C-alpha cells in the first residue's frame, strides 16, 4: 500500500518499533478524544511547558498502562488506538498533583510513591477492560471512569501509609473554599477558559490550556471549538449563578463541562442543531453538578476529578438511545466529529 | 370506535389538544403507580389543599419533563402513560421543599431557582430514559430512581450558588434529630399514616395524605389498601423498635414503606398470600433501612428522598426472578393490581 | 449408584433429612469458596473455639438464609451448594460483632436484635438472587457483595432504634486509629497472618484463623496456600509502606487480600504462572485499597467488611475477559482449584 493511501497521522500506528511511541502519544490525545499521535505530542509539550515533572509523570502513566495491556494480551486494535493509555496518564498526574506541596508544578515522587503510581496506572488497564465490558451492550464508552474510580481509591490510601508523603491537598477542591466577595473581571474569562482546558490534565496554567486546544485542533476543529464552548459556557453559567471568582478563574467549573462538550458535541452524536442544543444543556448541567459533587466530596477531602463529566455524559448518551431526535455514533465507529458528519451526510443524501 | 368501547379514564389519552393535559395528570398519578388522569387530578387537588405553591410547582415539574420527552421524540406510548412526567414533578417539589424556610407550605422560588427547577425536571427525562434502558434486560421499572439521582445532584449544588437562596434544610431529615422522650399516642398513628402518604409528595399534611389515598383508590383499591398497610406497618415497626415519636407522626418512617407496599403488593407481583407476606417483609425492611439511609446521609445534610423504596423494591423485584414462589408482572404489562390478578386467574384456570 | 461413585464429601448432599445440615455447612465453607460440608464443620468449630456466641450466630445466619431460599423456591442446585447461606452467616456475625461491647467474644443479642438478624439474613438471600441475576451475563460471581450491601444497610439503622442496644463500635475500623509508633516484631507476622484469616469471619483470634486454614485445606490445598499467601503478602505490603503495627497484627490489612487470593488464585482463574502474578498484583492492590475504603468510611463509623475484596476481585475477573493471557473458569464450572487445573490440562493436552 502506498503511503499516500492512509492519513499522515497513521504512518507509525503499525510500525514494529515506533508503534509503542505512537500508541502512547495517542493515549495522551485520547484524554480529549483525539486518536492522533500529533495531538498527543502537542499536549505533552504543553504539559512540559508548565512543568517537566508533570510531563514526565504523564509519560510514565501512559507507558505503564499501555504496556500492561500488551503483557495481558488485550485487544490490539484498542491498544493501538491509545485506549488503554489515557486513564493511566491521568491517574499518574492526579496522584502527583494531590500529594505535592505545590499543586502548580508538582513534586518529584518518592520511590514508594512511584511504585504506587505504577500499580495505579496498571490497575486502570484492568478497570478499563472491566468497565468497557460492562458498558458494551449499552453502546457507550468508558470515558475517564477507570481513572476516576482508580484515582479515588488510590488517593484515599495515600493519606495513611507512612512511607508515602501525602501533601495537604493544598489546592482547593470545592467552590466554598474560595472567597465569594471578589468581582468578576476580564482575566476571570480568558484565564478561566484556558485553565479549564488545562485542568483536564491537572495543569493550573492557562497558557498550557490554550496549547492543549491547539493539540486538539490539529485533529478536529469541531472538538477544539467544543472544548472552548464548554469551558466558556461553564464560566458563563457560574457567573450568572454567582459562583466564586477564584474557582471560575482557576477553571474548576469548566474542565468537566469542556469534556462533556467534546464528547456530546459531535463525537458520540452527529453534530446537528438539535445535538448542539443538547450539548449546551449538558454543559449547563455539568457545570452545576461539578459544584454539587465538589460539595459532596469536600468533607472527605477528595477531589471531583472528572466524575461529573462521566456521569452527565453517560446519562446524556445512554438516555438518547430512547430519543429519536438525535443521531448516535457507536463508540467503535466514532473517529472524529468531521468524519461522523461526513458519513451521516453521505448516508442521508 | 364507540366511546363505550374503552374505559372512561382513557377518553382523552389520544386527544389532539387535551392529550397533553391527560398525560401530565397521569404523570402525577404515576408517582404512586396510577396510570389514570383522575387519580392525578385528585392528588393535584390534595397538593393545592395543602399549599398552592406546591400545587403549582408540581404542574411545572410534570409539564417540563413531559414536554422535554416530546421535544426529544421519546416513545409516544411511554409519554402518554405519564411515565416521563412523574420524576419531574417530584424533583420540582423536592427542590422547593428543601430550599424553603417553611417546609410545610413551601416558598415561591426566585427566577434563578425556577430556571434551575426547569433544567432539573428536563434532566429527569434524560435520566429516566437512561435508567429504563439499563434496567430493560432485567424486567424491572426505573421507579423513582431518576428523581432520587437528579434530586440529590441538584440539591447539593443549590447550597453553593449565591444567586439561589438556600433554605436551612429546616425540616429534620433523620430520626436522631427528634426528641426521643415523647410518648406514642393516638395522633402518632392517624396523623403518622396520613403524613406518610403525604410525604411521598413532600406534603407535611396528614389530611392531604388521606386525599391522596382517595386519588389512588379511584384507580385501584388494592393499591390504596397497600399504601395504608405500608404506612401503618412502618409506624408499627418504628414503635416496636422505639423510633422517635415525632419522626413517626411526621410520616418519615412510612413514605418509603408505603411506596414499597404499592409496588410489590399487587402491582409488579400478582397479589397472592405468598406475595402479600413478601410485601410485609419488604415493608419491615424498608422502614429499618429508611432510618439507615437517613443516618448515612445526615452528615452531608442530604434528605433520603425515596431512595430506600427504590433500593429495597429493586432487590425484591429483581431477586424474585430467581424464586418460583412468586408471580411477576413485567413492567410493560403491569396495569393495575386488579387487572394483574384477573389475568393471572384467567391464565391458571 | 454405589457410594464409591461420588466423593465422600457429597454423601449427604441429596439426603432427605440430613441434606439441610449438609447445605448449611457448605454455606459456611462457601465464605472461603469451599463447597464441602467438612470444611464448613471445621470452620464452625474454629468459631466455637473462639466464642460459642459467634459459633451459634453463624449457625443462625446460615440456617435462616438457606431456609428463606427454600421457602421462596429458589434454584435447588444453588441451595445445595450452600450458595444462599454464606452471606446470611456473615451478616449475622457482623451485626453481633459491631454491636457488642467486646468485639472479641461478642455478646448474646437481645430479642429485638435477634429478630433484626433474622430479617437481615433473609434479606441476603433476596440480595444474592438479585446480584447473581445482574452479574449473570458477565460470568462473574456475586462473591460476598450481598453481605456487604445488607450488612452496611442494617448496621446503620441499628444505631438509631432505642430497642436495639448499639455497641460503641469498640473495635478500630481504620488504620489511623492505631498507634503509628509501635515497631514490627515476630508476632506482627504470625499473629497478623492468623488474624487476617480469622477476620474473614470476624474472629479476632489468630489460632482460630489457622484452624480455618485447615478447614480450607481439607477441600483444597491450593486455596489454603493462597489464603496464607494473601494474608502474608498483605502484611508485607503494609510493613513496606509503613502501615501501623496494631492494624497489621489484628489482621485488618489482610482479610480482604486473603479472599482475593483464594478467588483469583486458582478458583475463578486456572492457576498458571501468569494468573499467579495477576493474583500477587491483586493482593497488593487489595491491601492498599482496604486502607483507602477504611479511611473513606471512618467518618460515618462504618466498617469496610469485605467490600475491598469484592471490588478488586470483580475488576480483576470481569476485566480479564478482555485479556487473552489468563484462563477464566465460569462460576458455574468453578469447583476447586485442583479440579480447574486438571480439566484445563486435559483440554490442552
PDB file of C-alpha atoms in Angstrom, chain C residues 155-340:
ATOM      1  CA  UNK C 155     -25.624  -1.728  60.622  1.00  0.00           C
ATOM      2  CA  UNK C 156     -26.561   1.912  60.129  1.00  0.00           C
ATOM      3  CA  UNK C 157     -30.149   1.518  61.231  1.00  0.00           C
ATOM      4  CA  UNK C 158     -29.032  -0.305  64.385  1.00  0.00           C
ATOM      5  CA  UNK C 159     -27.560   2.867  65.756  1.00  0.00           C
ATOM      6  CA  UNK C 160     -30.897   4.654  65.952  1.00  0.00           C
ATOM      7  CA  UNK C 161     -33.524   2.299  67.334  1.00  0.00           C
ATOM      8  CA  UNK C 162     -33.845   2.567  71.097  1.00  0.00           C
ATOM      9  CA  UNK C 163     -34.837  -1.108  71.417  1.00  0.00           C
ATOM     10  CA  UNK C 164     -31.526  -2.251  69.942  1.00  0.00           C
ATOM     11  CA  UNK C 165     -28.514  -1.672  72.117  1.00  0.00           C
ATOM     12  CA  UNK C 166     -25.776  -0.431  69.830  1.00  0.00           C
ATOM     13  CA  UNK C 167     -22.222  -1.015  70.963  1.00  0.00           C
ATOM     14  CA  UNK C 168     -19.669   1.728  70.624  1.00  0.00           C
ATOM     15  CA  UNK C 169     -18.044   0.112  67.596  1.00  0.00           C
ATOM     16  CA  UNK C 170     -15.314  -0.595  70.134  1.00  0.00           C
ATOM     17  CA  UNK C 171     -13.136  -2.242  67.510  1.00  0.00           C
ATOM     18  CA  UNK C 172     -10.968   0.115  65.463  1.00  0.00           C
ATOM     19  CA  UNK C 173     -12.070   0.026  61.855  1.00  0.00           C
ATOM     20  CA  UNK C 174      -9.412   2.159  60.165  1.00  0.00           C
ATOM     21  CA  UNK C 175      -5.590   2.188  60.180  1.00  0.00           C
ATOM     22  CA  UNK C 176      -5.376   5.725  61.536  1.00  0.00           C
ATOM     23  CA  UNK C 177      -6.986   4.585  64.793  1.00  0.00           C
ATOM     24  CA  UNK C 178      -3.818   2.675  65.649  1.00  0.00           C
ATOM     25  CA  UNK C 179      -0.606   3.953  67.234  1.00  0.00           C
ATOM     26  CA  UNK C 180       1.866   4.511  64.405  1.00  0.00           C
ATOM     27  CA  UNK C 181       4.942   4.353  66.652  1.00  0.00           C
ATOM     28  CA  UNK C 182       4.971   0.649  67.568  1.00  0.00           C
ATOM     29  CA  UNK C 183       7.755  -1.389  65.897  1.00  0.00           C
ATOM     30  CA  UNK C 184       7.138  -4.510  63.835  1.00  0.00           C
ATOM     31  CA  UNK C 185       8.119  -7.802  65.544  1.00  0.00           C
ATOM     32  CA  UNK C 186       7.701 -11.533  65.070  1.00  0.00           C
ATOM     33  CA  UNK C 187       4.095 -11.610  66.417  1.00  0.00           C
ATOM     34  CA  UNK C 188       3.205  -8.940  63.880  1.00  0.00           C
ATOM     35  CA  UNK C 189       3.727 -11.698  61.341  1.00  0.00           C
ATOM     36  CA  UNK C 190       2.425 -14.968  62.734  1.00  0.00           C
ATOM     37  CA  UNK C 191      -0.438 -13.374  64.635  1.00  0.00           C
ATOM     38  CA  UNK C 192      -1.181 -10.984  61.772  1.00  0.00           C
ATOM     39  CA  UNK C 193      -1.494 -13.798  59.236  1.00  0.00           C
ATOM     40  CA  UNK C 194      -3.698 -15.929  61.503  1.00  0.00           C
ATOM     41  CA  UNK C 195      -5.848 -12.988  62.491  1.00  0.00           C
ATOM     42  CA  UNK C 196      -6.337 -11.976  58.847  1.00  0.00           C
ATOM     43  CA  UNK C 197      -7.882 -15.375  58.109  1.00  0.00           C
ATOM     44  CA  UNK C 198      -9.912 -15.146  61.332  1.00  0.00           C
ATOM     45  CA  UNK C 199     -11.212 -11.659  60.479  1.00  0.00           C
ATOM     46  CA  UNK C 200     -12.932 -13.055  57.412  1.00  0.00           C
ATOM     47  CA  UNK C 201     -15.354 -14.495  59.985  1.00  0.00           C
ATOM     48  CA  UNK C 202     -14.900 -11.575  62.446  1.00  0.00           C
ATOM     49  CA  UNK C 203     -12.740 -13.740  64.700  1.00  0.00           C
ATOM     50  CA  UNK C 204     -10.075 -11.703  66.458  1.00  0.00           C
ATOM     51  CA  UNK C 205      -8.203 -14.895  67.297  1.00  0.00           C
ATOM     52  CA  UNK C 206      -5.124 -15.965  65.370  1.00  0.00           C
ATOM     53  CA  UNK C 207      -5.345 -19.608  66.403  1.00  0.00           C
ATOM     54  CA  UNK C 208      -8.924 -19.756  65.117  1.00  0.00           C
ATOM     55  CA  UNK C 209      -7.524 -18.301  61.894  1.00  0.00           C
ATOM     56  CA  UNK C 210      -5.110 -21.196  61.416  1.00  0.00           C
ATOM     57  CA  UNK C 211      -7.891 -23.667  62.233  1.00  0.00           C
ATOM     58  CA  UNK C 212      -9.892 -22.097  59.419  1.00  0.00           C
ATOM     59  CA  UNK C 213      -6.904 -22.648  57.094  1.00  0.00           C
ATOM     60  CA  UNK C 214      -7.077 -26.335  57.991  1.00  0.00           C
ATOM     61  CA  UNK C 215     -10.781 -26.300  57.141  1.00  0.00           C
ATOM     62  CA  UNK C 216      -9.912 -24.885  53.724  1.00  0.00           C
ATOM     63  CA  UNK C 217      -7.058 -27.343  53.174  1.00  0.00           C
ATOM     64  CA  UNK C 218      -9.394 -30.300  53.693  1.00  0.00           C
ATOM     65  CA  UNK C 219     -11.046 -29.326  50.409  1.00  0.00           C
ATOM     66  CA  UNK C 220      -8.252 -27.562  48.526  1.00  0.00           C
ATOM     67  CA  UNK C 221      -4.588 -27.198  49.368  1.00  0.00           C
ATOM     68  CA  UNK C 222      -4.169 -24.568  46.679  1.00  0.00           C
ATOM     69  CA  UNK C 223      -6.900 -22.434  48.270  1.00  0.00           C
ATOM     70  CA  UNK C 224      -5.357 -22.894  51.713  1.00  0.00           C
ATOM     71  CA  UNK C 225      -1.976 -21.863  50.330  1.00  0.00           C
ATOM     72  CA  UNK C 226      -3.491 -18.853  48.599  1.00  0.00           C
ATOM     73  CA  UNK C 227      -5.203 -17.748  51.825  1.00  0.00           C
ATOM     74  CA  UNK C 228      -1.818 -17.777  53.575  1.00  0.00           C
ATOM     75  CA  UNK C 229      -0.062 -16.058  50.668  1.00  0.00           C
ATOM     76  CA  UNK C 230      -2.769 -13.388  50.585  1.00  0.00           C
ATOM     77  CA  UNK C 231      -2.584 -12.730  54.325  1.00  0.00           C
ATOM     78  CA  UNK C 232       1.230 -12.767  54.370  1.00  0.00           C
ATOM     79  CA  UNK C 233       1.502 -10.643  51.233  1.00  0.00           C
ATOM     80  CA  UNK C 234      -0.824  -8.060  52.738  1.00  0.00           C
ATOM     81  CA  UNK C 235       1.255  -7.916  55.913  1.00  0.00           C
ATOM     82  CA  UNK C 236       4.412  -7.493  53.818  1.00  0.00           C
ATOM     83  CA  UNK C 237       2.910  -4.674  51.731  1.00  0.00           C
ATOM     84  CA  UNK C 238       1.661  -2.939  54.874  1.00  0.00           C
ATOM     85  CA  UNK C 239       5.083  -3.234  56.534  1.00  0.00           C
ATOM     86  CA  UNK C 240       6.957  -1.958  53.473  1.00  0.00           C
ATOM     87  CA  UNK C 241       4.607   1.017  53.191  1.00  0.00           C
ATOM     88  CA  UNK C 242       4.693   1.735  56.922  1.00  0.00           C
ATOM     89  CA  UNK C 243       1.184   0.730  57.979  1.00  0.00           C
ATOM     90  CA  UNK C 244       0.519   0.751  61.758  1.00  0.00           C
ATOM     91  CA  UNK C 245       1.710  -2.380  63.580  1.00  0.00           C
ATOM     92  CA  UNK C 246      -1.534  -2.867  65.531  1.00  0.00           C
ATOM     93  CA  UNK C 247      -3.658  -2.952  62.401  1.00  0.00           C
ATOM     94  CA  UNK C 248      -1.295  -5.447  60.768  1.00  0.00           C
ATOM     95  CA  UNK C 249      -1.212  -7.715  63.850  1.00  0.00           C
ATOM     96  CA  UNK C 250      -5.003  -7.580  64.110  1.00  0.00           C
ATOM     97  CA  UNK C 251      -5.171  -8.870  60.546  1.00  0.00           C
ATOM     98  CA  UNK C 252      -7.096  -5.859  59.258  1.00  0.00           C
ATOM     99  CA  UNK C 253      -4.881  -5.309  56.218  1.00  0.00           C
ATOM    100  CA  UNK C 254      -5.065  -8.947  55.263  1.00  0.00           C
ATOM    101  CA  UNK C 255      -8.577 -10.404  55.400  1.00  0.00           C
ATOM    102  CA  UNK C 256      -9.668  -8.849  52.114  1.00  0.00           C
ATOM    103  CA  UNK C 257      -6.387  -9.756  50.438  1.00  0.00           C
ATOM    104  CA  UNK C 258      -6.679 -13.374  51.615  1.00  0.00           C
ATOM    105  CA  UNK C 259     -10.101 -13.641  49.975  1.00  0.00           C
ATOM    106  CA  UNK C 260      -8.857 -12.007  46.757  1.00  0.00           C
ATOM    107  CA  UNK C 261      -6.004 -14.510  46.688  1.00  0.00           C
ATOM    108  CA  UNK C 262      -8.337 -17.515  47.076  1.00  0.00           C
ATOM    109  CA  UNK C 263     -10.771 -16.222  44.421  1.00  0.00           C
ATOM    110  CA  UNK C 264      -8.261 -15.157  41.775  1.00  0.00           C
ATOM    111  CA  UNK C 265      -5.537 -17.677  42.608  1.00  0.00           C
ATOM    112  CA  UNK C 266      -6.881 -20.849  41.077  1.00  0.00           C
ATOM    113  CA  UNK C 267     -10.612 -20.699  41.778  1.00  0.00           C
ATOM    114  CA  UNK C 268     -12.001 -18.382  39.079  1.00  0.00           C
ATOM    115  CA  UNK C 269      -8.796 -18.396  37.005  1.00  0.00           C
ATOM    116  CA  UNK C 270      -6.832 -21.537  36.199  1.00  0.00           C
ATOM    117  CA  UNK C 271      -3.607 -21.419  38.217  1.00  0.00           C
ATOM    118  CA  UNK C 272      -0.761 -20.662  35.817  1.00  0.00           C
ATOM    119  CA  UNK C 273       2.344 -18.591  36.438  1.00  0.00           C
ATOM    120  CA  UNK C 274       0.605 -15.714  34.677  1.00  0.00           C
ATOM    121  CA  UNK C 275      -2.500 -15.907  36.871  1.00  0.00           C
ATOM    122  CA  UNK C 276      -0.247 -16.277  39.907  1.00  0.00           C
ATOM    123  CA  UNK C 277       1.422 -12.939  39.092  1.00  0.00           C
ATOM    124  CA  UNK C 278      -2.035 -11.466  38.475  1.00  0.00           C
ATOM    125  CA  UNK C 279      -3.028 -12.740  41.942  1.00  0.00           C
ATOM    126  CA  UNK C 280       0.033 -11.125  43.547  1.00  0.00           C
ATOM    127  CA  UNK C 281      -0.918  -7.882  41.809  1.00  0.00           C
ATOM    128  CA  UNK C 282      -4.433  -8.267  43.230  1.00  0.00           C
ATOM    129  CA  UNK C 283      -3.093  -8.883  46.745  1.00  0.00           C
ATOM    130  CA  UNK C 284      -1.041  -5.669  46.669  1.00  0.00           C
ATOM    131  CA  UNK C 285      -3.926  -3.574  45.321  1.00  0.00           C
ATOM    132  CA  UNK C 286      -6.453  -5.079  47.752  1.00  0.00           C
ATOM    133  CA  UNK C 287      -4.176  -4.281  50.680  1.00  0.00           C
ATOM    134  CA  UNK C 288      -3.783  -0.649  49.703  1.00  0.00           C
ATOM    135  CA  UNK C 289      -7.442  -0.238  48.888  1.00  0.00           C
ATOM    136  CA  UNK C 290      -8.538  -1.750  52.187  1.00  0.00           C
ATOM    137  CA  UNK C 291      -6.827   1.225  53.812  1.00  0.00           C
ATOM    138  CA  UNK C 292      -8.493   3.505  51.284  1.00  0.00           C
ATOM    139  CA  UNK C 293     -12.016   2.277  51.907  1.00  0.00           C
ATOM    140  CA  UNK C 294     -11.418   2.221  55.673  1.00  0.00           C
ATOM    141  CA  UNK C 295     -10.446   5.888  55.629  1.00  0.00           C
ATOM    142  CA  UNK C 296     -13.392   6.723  53.393  1.00  0.00           C
ATOM    143  CA  UNK C 297     -15.867   5.014  55.720  1.00  0.00           C
ATOM    144  CA  UNK C 298     -14.428   6.089  59.060  1.00  0.00           C
ATOM    145  CA  UNK C 299     -16.238   9.453  59.294  1.00  0.00           C
ATOM    146  CA  UNK C 300     -19.557   7.603  59.225  1.00  0.00           C
ATOM    147  CA  UNK C 301     -18.243   4.906  61.568  1.00  0.00           C
ATOM    148  CA  UNK C 302     -18.849   2.073  59.162  1.00  0.00           C
ATOM    149  CA  UNK C 303     -16.530  -0.961  58.875  1.00  0.00           C
ATOM    150  CA  UNK C 304     -15.088  -1.975  55.494  1.00  0.00           C
ATOM    151  CA  UNK C 305     -16.420  -5.518  55.752  1.00  0.00           C
ATOM    152  CA  UNK C 306     -15.226  -7.389  52.650  1.00  0.00           C
ATOM    153  CA  UNK C 307     -16.025  -4.580  50.229  1.00  0.00           C
ATOM    154  CA  UNK C 308     -12.452  -4.170  49.007  1.00  0.00           C
ATOM    155  CA  UNK C 309     -12.179  -7.851  48.195  1.00  0.00           C
ATOM    156  CA  UNK C 310     -15.447  -7.683  46.245  1.00  0.00           C
ATOM    157  CA  UNK C 311     -14.466  -4.567  44.314  1.00  0.00           C
ATOM    158  CA  UNK C 312     -10.927  -5.606  43.390  1.00  0.00           C
ATOM    159  CA  UNK C 313     -11.909  -9.180  42.560  1.00  0.00           C
ATOM    160  CA  UNK C 314     -14.762  -8.035  40.330  1.00  0.00           C
ATOM    161  CA  UNK C 315     -12.382  -5.696  38.491  1.00  0.00           C
ATOM    162  CA  UNK C 316      -9.762  -8.425  38.093  1.00  0.00           C
ATOM    163  CA  UNK C 317     -12.263 -11.077  36.977  1.00  0.00           C
ATOM    164  CA  UNK C 318     -14.521  -9.045  34.693  1.00  0.00           C
ATOM    165  CA  UNK C 319     -11.533  -7.222  33.249  1.00  0.00           C
ATOM    166  CA  UNK C 320      -9.677 -10.416  32.398  1.00  0.00           C
ATOM    167  CA  UNK C 321     -12.352 -11.395  29.863  1.00  0.00           C
ATOM    168  CA  UNK C 322     -10.653  -8.754  27.717  1.00  0.00           C
ATOM    169  CA  UNK C 323      -7.191 -10.285  28.246  1.00  0.00           C
ATOM    170  CA  UNK C 324      -6.034 -13.413  26.442  1.00  0.00           C
ATOM    171  CA  UNK C 325      -3.164 -14.038  28.878  1.00  0.00           C
ATOM    172  CA  UNK C 326      -5.434 -15.625  31.515  1.00  0.00           C
ATOM    173  CA  UNK C 327      -7.733 -18.671  31.533  1.00  0.00           C
ATOM    174  CA  UNK C 328     -11.105 -17.993  33.188  1.00  0.00           C
ATOM    175  CA  UNK C 329     -13.325 -20.584  34.844  1.00  0.00           C
ATOM    176  CA  UNK C 330     -17.022 -19.561  34.660  1.00  0.00           C
ATOM    177  CA  UNK C 331     -18.660 -19.518  38.134  1.00  0.00           C
ATOM    178  CA  UNK C 332     -20.923 -22.467  37.299  1.00  0.00           C
ATOM    179  CA  UNK C 333     -17.881 -24.642  36.485  1.00  0.00           C
ATOM    180  CA  UNK C 334     -15.567 -23.434  39.262  1.00  0.00           C
ATOM    181  CA  UNK C 335     -15.410 -26.357  41.666  1.00  0.00           C
ATOM    182  CA  UNK C 336     -11.974 -26.089  43.217  1.00  0.00           C
ATOM    183  CA  UNK C 337      -8.519 -25.016  42.002  1.00  0.00           C
ATOM    184  CA  UNK C 338      -7.216 -28.572  41.698  1.00  0.00           C
ATOM    185  CA  UNK C 339     -10.171 -29.646  39.533  1.00  0.00           C
ATOM    186  CA  UNK C 340      -9.919 -26.500  37.409  1.00  0.00           C
TER     187      UNK C 340
END
